[in-house]
mmCIF file of C-alpha atoms in Angstrom:
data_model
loop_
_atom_site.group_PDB
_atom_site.id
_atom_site.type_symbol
_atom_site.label_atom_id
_atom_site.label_comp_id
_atom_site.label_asym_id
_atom_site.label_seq_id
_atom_site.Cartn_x
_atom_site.Cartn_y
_atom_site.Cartn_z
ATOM 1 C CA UNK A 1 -10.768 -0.068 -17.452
ATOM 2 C CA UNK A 2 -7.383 1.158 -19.337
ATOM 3 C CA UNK A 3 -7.099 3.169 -16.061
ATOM 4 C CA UNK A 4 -7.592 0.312 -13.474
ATOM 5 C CA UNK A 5 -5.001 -1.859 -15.662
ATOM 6 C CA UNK A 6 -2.496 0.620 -15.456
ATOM 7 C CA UNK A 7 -2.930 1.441 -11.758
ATOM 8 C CA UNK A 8 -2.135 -2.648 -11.766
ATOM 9 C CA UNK A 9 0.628 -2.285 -13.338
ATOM 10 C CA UNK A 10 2.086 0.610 -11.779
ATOM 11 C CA UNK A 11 1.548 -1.739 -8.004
ATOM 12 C CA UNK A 12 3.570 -4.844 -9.068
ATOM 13 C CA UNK A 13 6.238 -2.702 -10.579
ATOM 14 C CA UNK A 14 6.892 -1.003 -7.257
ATOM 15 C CA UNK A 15 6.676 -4.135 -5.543
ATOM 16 C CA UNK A 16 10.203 -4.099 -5.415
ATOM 17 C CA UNK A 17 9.744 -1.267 -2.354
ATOM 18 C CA UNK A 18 8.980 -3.476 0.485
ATOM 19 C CA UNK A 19 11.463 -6.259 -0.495
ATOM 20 C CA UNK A 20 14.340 -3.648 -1.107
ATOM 21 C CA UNK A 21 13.533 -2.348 2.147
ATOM 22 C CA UNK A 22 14.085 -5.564 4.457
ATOM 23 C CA UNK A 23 17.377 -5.376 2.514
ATOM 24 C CA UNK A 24 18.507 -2.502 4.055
ATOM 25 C CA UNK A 25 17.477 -3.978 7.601
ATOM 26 C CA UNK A 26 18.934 -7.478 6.408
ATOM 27 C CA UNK A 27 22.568 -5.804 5.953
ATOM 28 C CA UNK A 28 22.887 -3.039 8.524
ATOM 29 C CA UNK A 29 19.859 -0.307 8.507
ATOM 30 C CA UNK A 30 18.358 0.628 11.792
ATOM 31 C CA UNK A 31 16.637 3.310 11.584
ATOM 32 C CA UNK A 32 12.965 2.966 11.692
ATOM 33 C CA UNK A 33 11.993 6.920 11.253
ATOM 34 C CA UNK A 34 14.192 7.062 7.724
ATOM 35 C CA UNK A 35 12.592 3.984 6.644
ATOM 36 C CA UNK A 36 9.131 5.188 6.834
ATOM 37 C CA UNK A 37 10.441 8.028 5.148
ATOM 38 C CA UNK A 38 11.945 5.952 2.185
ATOM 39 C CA UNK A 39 8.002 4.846 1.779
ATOM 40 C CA UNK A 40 6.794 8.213 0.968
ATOM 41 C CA UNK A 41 10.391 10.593 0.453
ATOM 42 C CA UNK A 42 10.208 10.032 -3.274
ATOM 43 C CA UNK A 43 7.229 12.199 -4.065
ATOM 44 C CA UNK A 44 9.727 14.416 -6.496
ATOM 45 C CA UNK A 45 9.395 11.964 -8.929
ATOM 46 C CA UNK A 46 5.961 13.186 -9.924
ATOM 47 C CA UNK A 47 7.365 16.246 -10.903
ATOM 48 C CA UNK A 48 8.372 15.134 -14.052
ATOM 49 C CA UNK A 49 4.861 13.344 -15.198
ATOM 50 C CA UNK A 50 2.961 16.266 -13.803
ATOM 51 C CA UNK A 51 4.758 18.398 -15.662
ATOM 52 C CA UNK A 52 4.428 16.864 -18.751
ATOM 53 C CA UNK A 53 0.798 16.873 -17.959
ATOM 54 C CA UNK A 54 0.581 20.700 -17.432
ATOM 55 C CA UNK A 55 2.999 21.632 -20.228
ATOM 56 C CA UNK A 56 -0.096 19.511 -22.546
ATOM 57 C CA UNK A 57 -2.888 21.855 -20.419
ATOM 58 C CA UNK A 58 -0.847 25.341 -21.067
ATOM 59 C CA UNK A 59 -0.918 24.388 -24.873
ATOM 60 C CA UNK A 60 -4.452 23.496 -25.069
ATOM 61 C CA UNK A 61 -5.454 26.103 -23.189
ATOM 62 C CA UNK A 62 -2.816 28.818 -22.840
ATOM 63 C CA UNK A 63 -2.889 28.802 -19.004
ATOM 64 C CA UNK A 64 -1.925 25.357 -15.895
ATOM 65 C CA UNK A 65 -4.302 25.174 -13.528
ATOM 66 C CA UNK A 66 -4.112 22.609 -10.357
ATOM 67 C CA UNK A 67 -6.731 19.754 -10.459
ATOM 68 C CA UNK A 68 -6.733 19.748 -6.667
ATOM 69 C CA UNK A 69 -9.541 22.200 -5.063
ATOM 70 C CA UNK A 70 -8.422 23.376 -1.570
ATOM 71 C CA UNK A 71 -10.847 21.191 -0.038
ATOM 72 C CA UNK A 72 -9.503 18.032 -1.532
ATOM 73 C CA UNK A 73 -5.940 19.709 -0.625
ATOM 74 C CA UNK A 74 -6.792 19.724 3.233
ATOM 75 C CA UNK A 75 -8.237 16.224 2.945
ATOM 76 C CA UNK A 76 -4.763 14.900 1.477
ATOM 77 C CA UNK A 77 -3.048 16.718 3.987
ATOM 78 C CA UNK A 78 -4.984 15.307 6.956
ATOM 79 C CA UNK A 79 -4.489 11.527 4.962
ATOM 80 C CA UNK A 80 -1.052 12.145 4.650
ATOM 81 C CA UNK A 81 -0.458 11.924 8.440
ATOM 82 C CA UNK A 82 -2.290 8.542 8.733
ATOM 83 C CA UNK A 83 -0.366 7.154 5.929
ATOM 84 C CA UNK A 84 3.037 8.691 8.008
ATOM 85 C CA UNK A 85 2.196 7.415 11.065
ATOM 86 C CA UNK A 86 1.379 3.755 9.119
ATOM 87 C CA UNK A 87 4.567 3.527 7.290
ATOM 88 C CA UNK A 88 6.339 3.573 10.837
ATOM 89 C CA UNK A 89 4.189 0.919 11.702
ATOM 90 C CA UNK A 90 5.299 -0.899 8.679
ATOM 91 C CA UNK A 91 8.967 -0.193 9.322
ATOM 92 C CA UNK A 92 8.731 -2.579 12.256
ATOM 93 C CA UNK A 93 7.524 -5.189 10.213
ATOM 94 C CA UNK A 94 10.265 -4.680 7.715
ATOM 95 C CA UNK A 95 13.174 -4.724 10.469
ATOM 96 C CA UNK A 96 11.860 -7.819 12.421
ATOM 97 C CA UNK A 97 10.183 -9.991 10.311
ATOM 98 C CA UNK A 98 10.809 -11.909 7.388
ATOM 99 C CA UNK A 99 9.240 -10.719 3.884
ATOM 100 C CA UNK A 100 7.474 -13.774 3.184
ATOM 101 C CA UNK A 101 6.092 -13.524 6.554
ATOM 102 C CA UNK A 102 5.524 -9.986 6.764
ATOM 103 C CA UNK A 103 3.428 -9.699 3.426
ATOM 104 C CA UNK A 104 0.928 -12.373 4.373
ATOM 105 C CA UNK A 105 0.069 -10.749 7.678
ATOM 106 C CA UNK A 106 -0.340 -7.542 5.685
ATOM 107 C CA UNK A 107 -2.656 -8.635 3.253
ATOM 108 C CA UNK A 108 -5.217 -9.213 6.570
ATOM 109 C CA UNK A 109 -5.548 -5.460 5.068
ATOM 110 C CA UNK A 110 -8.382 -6.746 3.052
ATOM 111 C CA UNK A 111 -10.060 -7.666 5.698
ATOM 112 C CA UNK A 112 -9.688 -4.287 7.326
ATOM 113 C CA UNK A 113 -10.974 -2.648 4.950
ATOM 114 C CA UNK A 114 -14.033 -4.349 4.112
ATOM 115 C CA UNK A 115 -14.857 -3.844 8.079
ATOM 116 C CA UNK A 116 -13.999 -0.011 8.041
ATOM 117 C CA UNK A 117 -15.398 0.298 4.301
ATOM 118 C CA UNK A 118 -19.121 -1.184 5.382
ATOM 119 C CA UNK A 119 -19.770 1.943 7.839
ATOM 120 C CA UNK A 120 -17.745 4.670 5.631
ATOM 121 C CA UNK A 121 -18.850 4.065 2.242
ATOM 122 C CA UNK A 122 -21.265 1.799 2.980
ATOM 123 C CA UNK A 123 -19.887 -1.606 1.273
ATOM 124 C CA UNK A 124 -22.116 -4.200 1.183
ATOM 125 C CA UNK A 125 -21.286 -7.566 2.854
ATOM 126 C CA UNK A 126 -21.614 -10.377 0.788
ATOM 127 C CA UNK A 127 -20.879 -14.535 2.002
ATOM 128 C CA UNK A 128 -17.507 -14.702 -0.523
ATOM 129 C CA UNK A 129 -16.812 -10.915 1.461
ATOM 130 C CA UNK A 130 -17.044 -13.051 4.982
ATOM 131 C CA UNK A 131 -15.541 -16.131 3.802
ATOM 132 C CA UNK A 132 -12.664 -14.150 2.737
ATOM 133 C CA UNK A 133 -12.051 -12.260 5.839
ATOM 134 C CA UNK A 134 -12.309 -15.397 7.767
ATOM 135 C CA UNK A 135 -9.735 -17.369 5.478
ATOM 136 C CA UNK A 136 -7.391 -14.074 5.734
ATOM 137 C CA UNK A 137 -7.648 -14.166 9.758
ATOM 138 C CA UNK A 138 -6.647 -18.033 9.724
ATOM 139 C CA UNK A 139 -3.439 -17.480 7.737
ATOM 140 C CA UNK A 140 -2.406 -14.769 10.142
ATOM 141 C CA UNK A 141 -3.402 -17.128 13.158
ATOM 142 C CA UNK A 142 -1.700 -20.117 11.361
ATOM 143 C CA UNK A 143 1.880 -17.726 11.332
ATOM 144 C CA UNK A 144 1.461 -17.301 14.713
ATOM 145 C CA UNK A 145 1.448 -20.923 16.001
ATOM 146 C CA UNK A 146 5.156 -21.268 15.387
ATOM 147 C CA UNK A 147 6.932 -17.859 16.041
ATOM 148 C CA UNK A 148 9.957 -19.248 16.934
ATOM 149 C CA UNK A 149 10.616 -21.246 13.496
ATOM 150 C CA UNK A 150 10.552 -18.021 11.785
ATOM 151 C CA UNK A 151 12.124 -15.864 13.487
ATOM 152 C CA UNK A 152 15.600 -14.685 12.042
ATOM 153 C CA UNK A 153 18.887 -15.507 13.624
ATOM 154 C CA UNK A 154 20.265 -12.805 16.285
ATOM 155 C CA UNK A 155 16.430 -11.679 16.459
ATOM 156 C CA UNK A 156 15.241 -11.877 20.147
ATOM 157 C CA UNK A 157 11.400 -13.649 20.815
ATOM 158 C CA UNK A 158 10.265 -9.533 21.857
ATOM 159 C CA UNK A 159 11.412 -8.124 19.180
ATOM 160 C CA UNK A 160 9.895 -10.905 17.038
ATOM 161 C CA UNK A 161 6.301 -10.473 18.225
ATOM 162 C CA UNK A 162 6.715 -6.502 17.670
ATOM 163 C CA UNK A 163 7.388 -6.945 14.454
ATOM 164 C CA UNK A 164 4.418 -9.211 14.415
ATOM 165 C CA UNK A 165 1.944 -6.740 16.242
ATOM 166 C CA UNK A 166 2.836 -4.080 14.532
ATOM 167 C CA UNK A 167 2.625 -5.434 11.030
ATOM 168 C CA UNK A 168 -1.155 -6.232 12.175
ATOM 169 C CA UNK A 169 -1.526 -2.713 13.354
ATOM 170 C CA UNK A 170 0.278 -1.089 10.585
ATOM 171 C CA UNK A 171 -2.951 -3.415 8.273
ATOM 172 C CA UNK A 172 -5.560 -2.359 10.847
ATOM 173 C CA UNK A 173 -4.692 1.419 10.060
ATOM 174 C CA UNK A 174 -4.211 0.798 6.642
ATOM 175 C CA UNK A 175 -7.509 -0.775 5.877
ATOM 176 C CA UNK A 176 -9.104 2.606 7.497
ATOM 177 C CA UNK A 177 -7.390 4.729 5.408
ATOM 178 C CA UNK A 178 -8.160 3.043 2.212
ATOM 179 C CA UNK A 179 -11.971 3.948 2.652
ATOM 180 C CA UNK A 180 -11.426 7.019 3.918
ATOM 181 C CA UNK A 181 -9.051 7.880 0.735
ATOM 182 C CA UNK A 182 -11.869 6.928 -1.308
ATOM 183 C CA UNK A 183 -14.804 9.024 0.586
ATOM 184 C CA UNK A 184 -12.247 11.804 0.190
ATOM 185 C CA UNK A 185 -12.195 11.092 -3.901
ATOM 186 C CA UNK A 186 -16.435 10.913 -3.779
ATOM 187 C CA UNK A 187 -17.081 14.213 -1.752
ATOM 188 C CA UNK A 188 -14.447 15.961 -3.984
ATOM 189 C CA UNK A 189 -16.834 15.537 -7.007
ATOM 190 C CA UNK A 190 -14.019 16.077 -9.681
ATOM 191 C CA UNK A 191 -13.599 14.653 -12.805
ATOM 192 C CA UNK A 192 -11.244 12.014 -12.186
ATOM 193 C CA UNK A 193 -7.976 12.170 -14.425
ATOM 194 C CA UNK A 194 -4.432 10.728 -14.289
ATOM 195 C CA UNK A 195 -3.177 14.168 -13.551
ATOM 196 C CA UNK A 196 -5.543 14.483 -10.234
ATOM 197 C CA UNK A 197 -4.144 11.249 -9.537
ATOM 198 C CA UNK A 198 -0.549 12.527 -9.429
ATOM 199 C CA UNK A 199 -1.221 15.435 -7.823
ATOM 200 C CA UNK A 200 -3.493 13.602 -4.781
ATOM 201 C CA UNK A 201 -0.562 11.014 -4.683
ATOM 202 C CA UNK A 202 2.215 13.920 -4.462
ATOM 203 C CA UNK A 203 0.608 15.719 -1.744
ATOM 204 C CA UNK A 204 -0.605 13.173 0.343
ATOM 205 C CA UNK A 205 2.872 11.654 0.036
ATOM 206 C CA UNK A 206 4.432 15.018 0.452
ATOM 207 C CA UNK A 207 2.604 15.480 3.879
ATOM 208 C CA UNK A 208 3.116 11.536 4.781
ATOM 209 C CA UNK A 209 7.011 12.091 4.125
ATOM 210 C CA UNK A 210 6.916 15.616 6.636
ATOM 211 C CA UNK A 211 5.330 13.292 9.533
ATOM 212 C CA UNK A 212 8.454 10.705 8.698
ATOM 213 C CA UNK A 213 11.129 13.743 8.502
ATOM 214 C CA UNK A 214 9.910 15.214 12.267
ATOM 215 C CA UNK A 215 10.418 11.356 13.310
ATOM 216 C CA UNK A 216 13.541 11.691 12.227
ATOM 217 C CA UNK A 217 14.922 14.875 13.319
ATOM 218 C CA UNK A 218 13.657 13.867 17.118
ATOM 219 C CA UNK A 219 15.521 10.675 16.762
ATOM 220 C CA UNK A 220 19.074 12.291 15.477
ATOM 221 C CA UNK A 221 18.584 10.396 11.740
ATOM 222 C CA UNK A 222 20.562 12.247 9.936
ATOM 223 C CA UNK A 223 23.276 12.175 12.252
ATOM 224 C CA UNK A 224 23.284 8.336 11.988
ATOM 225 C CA UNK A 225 22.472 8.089 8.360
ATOM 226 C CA UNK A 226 26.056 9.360 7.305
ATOM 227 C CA UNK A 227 27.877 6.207 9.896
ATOM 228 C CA UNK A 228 24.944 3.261 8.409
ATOM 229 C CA UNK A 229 26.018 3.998 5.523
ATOM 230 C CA UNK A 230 29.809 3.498 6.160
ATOM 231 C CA UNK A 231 28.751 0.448 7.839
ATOM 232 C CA UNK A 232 26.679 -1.271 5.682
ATOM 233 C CA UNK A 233 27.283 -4.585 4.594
ATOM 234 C CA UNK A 234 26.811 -4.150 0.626
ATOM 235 C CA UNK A 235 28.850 -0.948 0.575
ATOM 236 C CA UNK A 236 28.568 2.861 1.238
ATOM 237 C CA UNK A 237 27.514 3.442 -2.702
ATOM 238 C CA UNK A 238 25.099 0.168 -2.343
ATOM 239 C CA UNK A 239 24.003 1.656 0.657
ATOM 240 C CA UNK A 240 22.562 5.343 -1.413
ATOM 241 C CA UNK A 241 21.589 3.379 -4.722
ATOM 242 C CA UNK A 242 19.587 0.892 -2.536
ATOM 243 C CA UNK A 243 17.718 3.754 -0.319
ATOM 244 C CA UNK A 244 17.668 5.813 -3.585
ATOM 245 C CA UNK A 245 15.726 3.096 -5.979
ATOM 246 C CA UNK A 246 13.997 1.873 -2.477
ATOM 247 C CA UNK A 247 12.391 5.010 -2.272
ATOM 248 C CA UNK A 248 11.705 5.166 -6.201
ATOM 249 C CA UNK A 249 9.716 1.780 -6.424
ATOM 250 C CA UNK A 250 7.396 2.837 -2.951
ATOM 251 C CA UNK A 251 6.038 5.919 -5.032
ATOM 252 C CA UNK A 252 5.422 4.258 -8.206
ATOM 253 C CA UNK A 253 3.690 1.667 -5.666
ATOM 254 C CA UNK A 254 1.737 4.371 -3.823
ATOM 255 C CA UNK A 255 0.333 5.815 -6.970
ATOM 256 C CA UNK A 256 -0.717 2.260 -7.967
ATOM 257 C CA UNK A 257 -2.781 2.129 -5.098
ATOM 258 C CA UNK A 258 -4.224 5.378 -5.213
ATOM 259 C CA UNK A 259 -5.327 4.919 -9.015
ATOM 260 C CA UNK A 260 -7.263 1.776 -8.141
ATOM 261 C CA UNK A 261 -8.763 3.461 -4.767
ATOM 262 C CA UNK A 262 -9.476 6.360 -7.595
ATOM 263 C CA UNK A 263 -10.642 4.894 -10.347
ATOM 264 C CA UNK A 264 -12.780 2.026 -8.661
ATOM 265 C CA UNK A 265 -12.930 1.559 -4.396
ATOM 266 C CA UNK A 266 -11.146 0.837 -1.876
ATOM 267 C CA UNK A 267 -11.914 -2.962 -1.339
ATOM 268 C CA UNK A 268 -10.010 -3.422 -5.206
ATOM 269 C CA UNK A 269 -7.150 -1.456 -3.754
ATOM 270 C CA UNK A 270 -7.329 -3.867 -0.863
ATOM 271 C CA UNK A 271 -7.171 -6.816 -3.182
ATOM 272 C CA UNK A 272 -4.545 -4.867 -5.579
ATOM 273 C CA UNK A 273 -2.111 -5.209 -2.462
ATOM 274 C CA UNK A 274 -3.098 -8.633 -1.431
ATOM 275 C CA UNK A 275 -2.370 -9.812 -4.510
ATOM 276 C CA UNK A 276 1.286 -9.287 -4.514
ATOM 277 C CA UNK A 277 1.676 -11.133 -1.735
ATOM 278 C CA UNK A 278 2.897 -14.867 -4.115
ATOM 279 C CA UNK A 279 4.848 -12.394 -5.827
ATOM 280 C CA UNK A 280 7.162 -11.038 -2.824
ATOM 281 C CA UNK A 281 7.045 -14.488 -1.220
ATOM 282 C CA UNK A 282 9.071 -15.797 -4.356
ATOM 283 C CA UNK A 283 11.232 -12.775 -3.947
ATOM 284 C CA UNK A 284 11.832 -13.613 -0.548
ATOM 285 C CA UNK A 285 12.661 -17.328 -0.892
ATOM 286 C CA UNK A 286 14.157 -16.860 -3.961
ATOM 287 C CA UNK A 287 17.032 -13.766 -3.518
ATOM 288 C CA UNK A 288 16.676 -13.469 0.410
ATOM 289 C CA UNK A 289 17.025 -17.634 0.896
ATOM 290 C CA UNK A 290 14.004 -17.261 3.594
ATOM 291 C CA UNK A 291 12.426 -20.441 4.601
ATOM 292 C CA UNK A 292 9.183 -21.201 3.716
ATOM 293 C CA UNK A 293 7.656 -24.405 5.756
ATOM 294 C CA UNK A 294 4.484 -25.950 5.848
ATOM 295 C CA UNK A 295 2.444 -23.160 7.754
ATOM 296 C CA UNK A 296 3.954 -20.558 5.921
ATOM 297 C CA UNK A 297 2.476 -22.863 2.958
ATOM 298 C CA UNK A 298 -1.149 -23.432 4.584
ATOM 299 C CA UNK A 299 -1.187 -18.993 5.278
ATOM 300 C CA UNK A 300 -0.192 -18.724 1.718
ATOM 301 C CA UNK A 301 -2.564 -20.919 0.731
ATOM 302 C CA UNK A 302 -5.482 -19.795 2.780
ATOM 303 C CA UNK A 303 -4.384 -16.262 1.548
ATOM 304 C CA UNK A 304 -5.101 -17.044 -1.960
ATOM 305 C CA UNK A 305 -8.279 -18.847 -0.975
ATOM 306 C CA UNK A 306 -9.744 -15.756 0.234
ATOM 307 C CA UNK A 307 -8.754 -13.468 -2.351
ATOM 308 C CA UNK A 308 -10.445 -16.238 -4.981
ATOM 309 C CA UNK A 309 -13.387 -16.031 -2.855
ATOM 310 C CA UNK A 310 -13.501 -12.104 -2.615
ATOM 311 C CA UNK A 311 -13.555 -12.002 -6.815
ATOM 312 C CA UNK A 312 -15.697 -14.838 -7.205
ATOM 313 C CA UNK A 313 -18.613 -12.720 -5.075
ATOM 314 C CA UNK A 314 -17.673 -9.660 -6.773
ATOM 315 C CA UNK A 315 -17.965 -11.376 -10.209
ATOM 316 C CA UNK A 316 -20.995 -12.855 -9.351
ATOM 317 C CA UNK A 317 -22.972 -9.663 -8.279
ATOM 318 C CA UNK A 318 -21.556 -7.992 -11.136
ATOM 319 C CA UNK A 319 -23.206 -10.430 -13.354
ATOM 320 C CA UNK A 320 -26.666 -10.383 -11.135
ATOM 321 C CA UNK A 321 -26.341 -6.657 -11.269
ATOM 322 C CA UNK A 322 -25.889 -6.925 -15.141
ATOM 323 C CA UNK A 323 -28.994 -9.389 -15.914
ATOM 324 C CA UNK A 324 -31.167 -6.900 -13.836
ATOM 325 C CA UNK A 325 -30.291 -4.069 -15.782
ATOM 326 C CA UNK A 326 -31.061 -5.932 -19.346
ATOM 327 C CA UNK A 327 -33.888 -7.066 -17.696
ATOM 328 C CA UNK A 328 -35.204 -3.789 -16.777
ATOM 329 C CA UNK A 329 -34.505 -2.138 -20.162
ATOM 330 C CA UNK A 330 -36.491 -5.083 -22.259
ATOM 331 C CA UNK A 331 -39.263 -4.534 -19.887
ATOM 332 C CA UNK A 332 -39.112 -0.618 -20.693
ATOM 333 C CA UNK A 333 -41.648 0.348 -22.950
ATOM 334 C CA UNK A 334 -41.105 1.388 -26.923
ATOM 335 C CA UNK A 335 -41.695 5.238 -27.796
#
């Protein structure tokens, strides 16, 4: 349980990534390639924990050894190219759509990955599971009955809805991956620690980043990076703190979502990111002055809905699952 808190707390601290990186679209960033990028480039921070955690292993035991077996290394590897190729999904969402409207259509993630969870590692479908999925699917359909109210200024109606289909797609792939990432963590049959956690997060991030960097070098980034930056409206040295602390707050978020994927499944990693969805759309409205109107309200609200449902069936089987186990032990017989 310490663990599952702590993966909690390490998600709504980088929560800060996705808002921080409409910002740099908001004021002048175009480049969709170095944004994915920014979601998985700062994998170097790990260095430091990690080595703190093999410095402790070398004193115990006079030798560091990696957690990671080479099977669960190839695994990350292949993972990391999904999660590349779904951060430049994301990216679109971040340059055409608003935050408040983005996150809600994101968190249809959950649903996602329930669906891809059932026939991967076989998670059961409860009523609260459906009723959830179907409240989830209303709030994106309720966005999408007035487009045009939302839709920032100098934005045209095309690049609106691709910003809107690709959010959905960038969920879609997301809510495979999740269950894959945790199939990944059962085959692997390794003790589960916090330095296995780093070390899956680095190199699947590591890998994820690579994908991002090839984008990048095909599209002439870093030619352009050097000129947005000159241009952008907060400032040049805005410009490499923002992409700097951007990139920061996306790993501590990634790690967040692998501990929970990790330490429990990926349905409460689904709901670890859905949750954070009240918590951007006050960001939003409150530093980014985005309008929020009624169906923005009735998504949110349905949103929220489903996620109460989701826990409410989980906390009820938990509780059925508990009886039946004090029930079987009173029944067992006395030696």
């Amino acid at each position: 349980m310490p663990r599952i808190i702590l993966s909690f707390i390490l998600l709504f601290l980088g929560a800060g990534g996705p808002f921080l990186l409409r910002v740099y679209f908001i004021y002048g960033g175009s480049r969709k390639w170095f944004s994915s990028w920014l979601q998985m480039g700062g994998w170097p921070v790990l260095l430091l924990p990690l080595s703190f955690s093999y410095l402790r292993q070398y004193k115990q035991t006079k030798k560091v050894s990696f957690c990671m077996s080479p099977k669960l290394t190839l695994a990350c590897f292949l993972l990391g190219l999904f999660y590349g190729l779904d951060c430049y999904l994301f990216s679109f969402s971040s340059a055409y759509l608003p935050v408040s409207t983005a996150s809600i259509l994101f968190s249809t993630q959950l649903a996602f990955t329930a669906f891809f969870s059932f026939f991967i590692v076989r998670q059961r479908f409860t009523a609260c599971l459906v009723n959830a999925i179907v409240l989830l699917m209303m709030g994106s359909v309720a966005l999408g009955l007035r487009a045009d109210g939302d839709r920032p200024e100098g934005e045209s109606n095309g690049e609106y809805w691709m910003g809107f289909v690709m959010t959905v797609g960038s969920s879609a792939l997301y809510g495979l991956i999740m269950p894959l990432t945790q199939l990944v963590y059962e085959k692997s049959k390794q003790k589960m620690s916090f330095a296995l956690l780093l070390e899956v997060s680095l190199v699947t991030d590591f890998f994820g980043a690579a994908v991002c960097l090839v984008g990048m070098l095909i599209n002439n980034d870093f030619q352009a990076i050097l000129k947005e930056a000159r241009e952008f409206g907060l400032g040049e040295t805005k410009y490499y703190m923002l992409i700097v602390c951007d990139a920061i707050l996306w790993q501590v978020y990634n790690v967040g979502i692998h501990g929970l994927i990790l330490y429990a499944s990926s349905v409460l990693g689904g709901i670890g990111e859905a949750l954070l969805v009240p918590l951007v759309q006050a960001l939003a409205v409150i530093l980014l002055d985005e309008k929020f109107n009624e169906l923005k309200c009735l998504a949110l609200a349905l949103t929220i809905w489903g996620f109460a449902s989701y826990l409410y069936g989980e906390h009820r089987q938990t509780m059925k699952i508990k009886k039946m186990k004090e029930s079987v032990s009173l029944e067992l017989p006395v030696p």
